[in-house]
XYZ file of C-alpha atoms in Angstrom:
278
model
C -31.921 19.429 -44.794
C -28.429 20.385 -46.082
C -26.835 18.028 -43.598
C -29.185 15.280 -44.473
C -28.531 15.828 -48.183
C -24.811 15.734 -47.616
C -25.191 12.489 -45.550
C -27.152 10.837 -48.335
C -24.619 11.954 -50.950
C -21.761 10.732 -48.737
C -23.419 7.373 -48.195
C -23.951 7.006 -51.900
C -20.298 7.837 -52.677
C -19.158 5.378 -50.060
C -21.448 2.635 -51.418
C -20.227 3.288 -55.015
C -16.589 3.206 -53.799
C -17.244 -0.100 -52.061
C -18.773 -1.442 -55.279
C -15.698 -0.258 -57.251
C -13.446 -2.087 -54.763
C -15.402 -5.298 -54.924
C -15.392 -5.174 -58.699
C -11.651 -4.502 -58.717
C -11.008 -7.429 -56.387
C -13.334 -9.978 -58.041
C -13.606 -9.106 -61.774
C -10.693 -11.469 -62.633
C -13.172 -14.381 -62.066
C -15.063 -13.287 -65.217
C -11.969 -14.000 -67.396
C -9.978 -16.694 -65.550
C -11.456 -19.954 -64.351
C -8.729 -21.885 -62.583
C -9.032 -25.149 -60.812
C -6.637 -26.602 -58.194
C -7.162 -30.349 -58.382
C -4.957 -31.944 -61.050
C -6.888 -35.052 -61.879
C -4.872 -36.358 -64.867
C -1.160 -36.543 -65.740
C 0.619 -37.666 -68.898
C 0.941 -41.124 -67.314
C -2.779 -41.542 -67.845
C -2.127 -41.746 -71.605
C 1.038 -43.669 -71.279
C 3.598 -40.876 -71.477
C 6.745 -40.715 -69.334
C 7.179 -37.326 -67.747
C 9.094 -35.464 -65.038
C 7.216 -33.205 -62.559
C 9.026 -29.902 -62.369
C 9.087 -27.157 -59.783
C 10.689 -23.843 -60.765
C 10.732 -20.075 -60.062
C 11.738 -20.823 -56.503
C 11.636 -18.266 -53.604
C 14.727 -17.464 -51.514
C 13.741 -20.337 -49.274
C 13.723 -22.695 -52.272
C 9.992 -23.188 -52.493
C 8.977 -23.325 -56.190
C 6.154 -21.047 -57.150
C 5.344 -22.782 -60.481
C 4.764 -26.386 -61.249
C 4.919 -28.068 -64.570
C 5.724 -31.276 -66.562
C 8.615 -32.135 -68.747
C 7.641 -34.623 -71.424
C 10.728 -35.823 -73.418
C 10.360 -36.928 -77.035
C 11.168 -40.451 -77.964
C 14.820 -41.074 -78.648
C 14.107 -41.669 -82.362
C 11.550 -38.896 -82.757
C 11.664 -36.634 -85.828
C 11.882 -33.279 -84.275
C 13.892 -33.781 -81.065
C 15.889 -30.577 -81.853
C 12.739 -28.643 -80.858
C 11.056 -28.034 -77.475
C 7.522 -26.776 -77.320
C 6.606 -24.510 -74.469
C 2.834 -25.033 -74.113
C 0.805 -22.195 -72.690
C -2.708 -23.398 -71.706
C -5.938 -21.407 -71.749
C -7.847 -19.647 -69.054
C -9.913 -22.653 -67.860
C -8.980 -25.577 -65.618
C -5.286 -26.581 -65.124
C -2.539 -28.799 -66.558
C -4.682 -31.908 -66.011
C -7.025 -30.683 -68.690
C -4.252 -30.394 -71.278
C -3.074 -34.008 -71.265
C -4.618 -34.866 -74.606
C -3.229 -31.710 -76.231
C 0.198 -32.430 -74.831
C 0.011 -36.088 -76.043
C -0.867 -34.818 -79.545
C 2.233 -32.529 -79.535
C 4.510 -35.307 -78.218
C 3.208 -37.561 -81.035
C 4.623 -35.056 -83.569
C 8.105 -35.818 -82.144
C 9.052 -32.840 -80.000
C 10.016 -32.345 -76.346
C 7.210 -30.705 -74.486
C 7.230 -28.426 -71.448
C 3.946 -27.223 -69.855
C 3.215 -25.530 -66.601
C 0.418 -24.041 -64.535
C 0.284 -20.262 -64.065
C 0.005 -18.862 -60.537
C -3.460 -19.571 -59.268
C -3.808 -22.769 -61.292
C -3.156 -26.340 -60.238
C -0.361 -26.839 -57.804
C 1.296 -23.493 -58.595
C 1.304 -20.642 -56.151
C -2.231 -19.944 -54.835
C -2.914 -16.326 -55.830
C -5.508 -14.925 -58.224
C -4.384 -14.902 -61.909
C -3.676 -11.822 -63.882
C -2.043 -10.811 -67.190
C 1.072 -9.709 -65.407
C 1.355 -12.969 -63.561
C 0.831 -14.987 -66.692
C 3.489 -13.078 -68.380
C 5.850 -13.548 -65.295
C 5.138 -17.278 -65.411
C 5.927 -17.577 -69.138
C 9.138 -15.631 -68.774
C 10.099 -17.916 -65.846
C 9.412 -20.932 -67.969
C 11.695 -19.655 -70.737
C 14.438 -18.985 -68.230
C 13.997 -22.550 -66.826
C 14.427 -24.071 -70.315
C 17.444 -21.949 -71.270
C 19.255 -21.916 -67.969
C 18.368 -25.086 -66.123
C 17.849 -27.337 -69.103
C 20.442 -25.463 -71.242
C 18.362 -25.334 -74.349
C 19.260 -22.917 -77.138
C 16.628 -20.210 -77.502
C 16.357 -20.905 -81.259
C 15.124 -24.385 -80.546
C 12.179 -23.328 -78.360
C 8.700 -22.966 -79.867
C 5.799 -21.256 -78.038
C 2.439 -22.948 -78.380
C -0.627 -21.195 -76.900
C -4.222 -22.211 -76.738
C -7.177 -19.801 -76.365
C -6.011 -17.075 -73.859
C -2.753 -18.822 -73.810
C -2.292 -17.957 -77.457
C -2.771 -14.266 -76.757
C -0.081 -14.697 -74.011
C 2.169 -16.499 -76.604
C 1.822 -13.499 -78.936
C 2.939 -11.123 -76.136
C 5.920 -13.287 -75.260
C 6.896 -14.079 -78.845
C 6.872 -10.400 -79.827
C 9.423 -9.850 -77.046
C 11.629 -12.840 -77.959
C 12.511 -12.764 -81.585
C 15.451 -15.209 -80.854
C 12.933 -18.151 -80.401
C 12.374 -20.670 -83.180
C 8.655 -19.976 -83.819
C 5.203 -19.711 -82.398
C 2.024 -21.823 -82.755
C -1.290 -20.089 -81.932
C -4.367 -22.177 -81.415
C -7.480 -19.946 -81.625
C -6.322 -16.779 -79.896
C -9.204 -14.751 -78.534
C -10.427 -11.548 -80.039
C -10.827 -8.937 -77.346
C -10.895 -11.554 -74.424
C -11.295 -8.928 -71.668
C -14.771 -8.093 -73.050
C -15.799 -11.019 -70.836
C -15.222 -8.470 -68.046
C -16.309 -5.258 -69.707
C -19.607 -6.726 -71.033
C -20.743 -7.933 -67.634
C -23.709 -5.813 -66.414
C -21.885 -4.940 -63.224
C -19.161 -3.259 -65.296
C -21.568 -0.578 -66.247
C -21.871 0.573 -62.688
C -18.165 1.229 -62.241
C -15.277 2.665 -64.371
C -14.271 -0.828 -65.395
C -11.679 0.223 -67.958
C -9.823 1.999 -65.198
C -10.170 -0.693 -62.594
C -9.102 -3.558 -64.884
C -5.464 -3.560 -66.171
C -5.583 -6.793 -68.202
C -5.956 -6.608 -71.869
C -4.455 -9.491 -73.729
C -4.818 -7.716 -77.096
C -3.701 -9.790 -79.973
C -3.279 -7.050 -82.583
C -0.313 -4.996 -81.199
C 2.058 -7.884 -80.499
C 1.009 -9.588 -83.831
C 1.998 -6.471 -85.747
C 5.518 -6.580 -84.294
C 6.023 -10.347 -84.343
C 9.233 -11.407 -86.058
C 8.919 -15.158 -85.469
C 7.518 -17.645 -87.984
C 3.977 -18.354 -86.891
C 1.384 -21.134 -87.364
C -2.190 -20.141 -86.700
C -5.082 -22.648 -86.133
C -8.763 -21.657 -86.209
C -11.860 -23.757 -86.422
C -13.836 -23.595 -89.657
C -17.613 -23.590 -89.789
C -19.282 -27.058 -89.521
C -20.142 -28.631 -92.849
C -23.122 -26.990 -94.439
C -23.009 -24.024 -92.005
C -21.483 -21.483 -94.388
C -18.136 -20.433 -95.693
C -14.883 -20.062 -93.743
C -14.925 -17.243 -91.116
C -13.135 -14.017 -91.902
C -9.429 -14.102 -91.575
C -8.672 -12.583 -88.135
C -7.177 -9.071 -88.170
C -4.275 -10.168 -85.948
C -3.180 -12.711 -88.415
C -3.324 -10.256 -91.262
C -1.187 -7.717 -89.411
C 1.762 -10.223 -89.172
C 4.596 -9.364 -91.549
C 6.888 -12.269 -90.649
C 6.427 -15.691 -92.289
C 3.056 -17.121 -91.318
C 0.729 -19.950 -92.071
C -3.062 -20.233 -91.424
C -4.869 -23.600 -91.050
C -8.655 -24.035 -90.706
C -9.534 -27.114 -88.722
C -12.712 -28.966 -89.265
C -14.424 -29.179 -85.911
C -16.303 -32.371 -86.847
C -13.660 -34.583 -88.576
C -10.048 -35.384 -87.680
C -9.022 -32.017 -86.321
C -6.290 -33.633 -84.146
C -4.679 -35.343 -87.103
C -4.940 -32.200 -89.268
C -3.263 -30.176 -86.544
C -0.468 -32.692 -86.194
C 0.069 -32.859 -90.015
C 0.062 -29.019 -90.299
C 2.537 -28.733 -87.402
C 4.926 -31.311 -88.946
C 4.888 -29.479 -92.329
C 5.547 -26.192 -90.551
C 8.373 -27.678 -88.468
C 10.040 -28.972 -91.676
C 10.294 -25.455 -92.885
C 11.897 -23.974 -89.699
C 15.688 -23.429 -89.747
C 17.073 -23.010 -86.232
């Protein structure tokens, strides 16, 4: 009986250990939703661009792929380059309209796919790999394209905005940071999954993407965009805690999700750029 009991307990421990391993290996899919096929490029909306490979291995194979979209020669803000950090879904092909909107303001634009997305290195995404990718993109801009750090603006969307906060807090020498709807506690997408209750999820998952801590230490001028409630659906949402914790110069814009949100974003961005002093 004792031996049988020990065998049952041992089998249960092994099964639970296997469950922990499977959760550790696959939980990233609850937060990140990459796709590999890039079905659109800036050329689809009439924009000239250069495909870029960077962060090369010792053999010269680039691990990261991106697009350089130069501003028009007579554009208003050619002194600035926007490093665009996309969100957790899809790949660069899904950002073409957003990149075109930035280009229309009159800035150079550089965007890339993180590892695991699009044509970049095929590995599963993680917060650490996202940060490595963003740091590599900054090095590409400052060393290969010889751009001054104080002319580079970070622009992040959704989870990419959380990443932009992390990177911006570490690089006060940059010109500024634009945050389009950063996520509040994004890793709850993992921790709230029913399977997470069966394992020590907080120990197995290292990603956090918390907006509060980097926002509190941010020294860059920041422009924040959030969607307001649709007309007739109530007052504006509460101002996010992360925005309130910023002590550096900041600007908050509520975008109407029904009307001309794109034009409102472009107008606000132009006003904000006018106030920057690289």
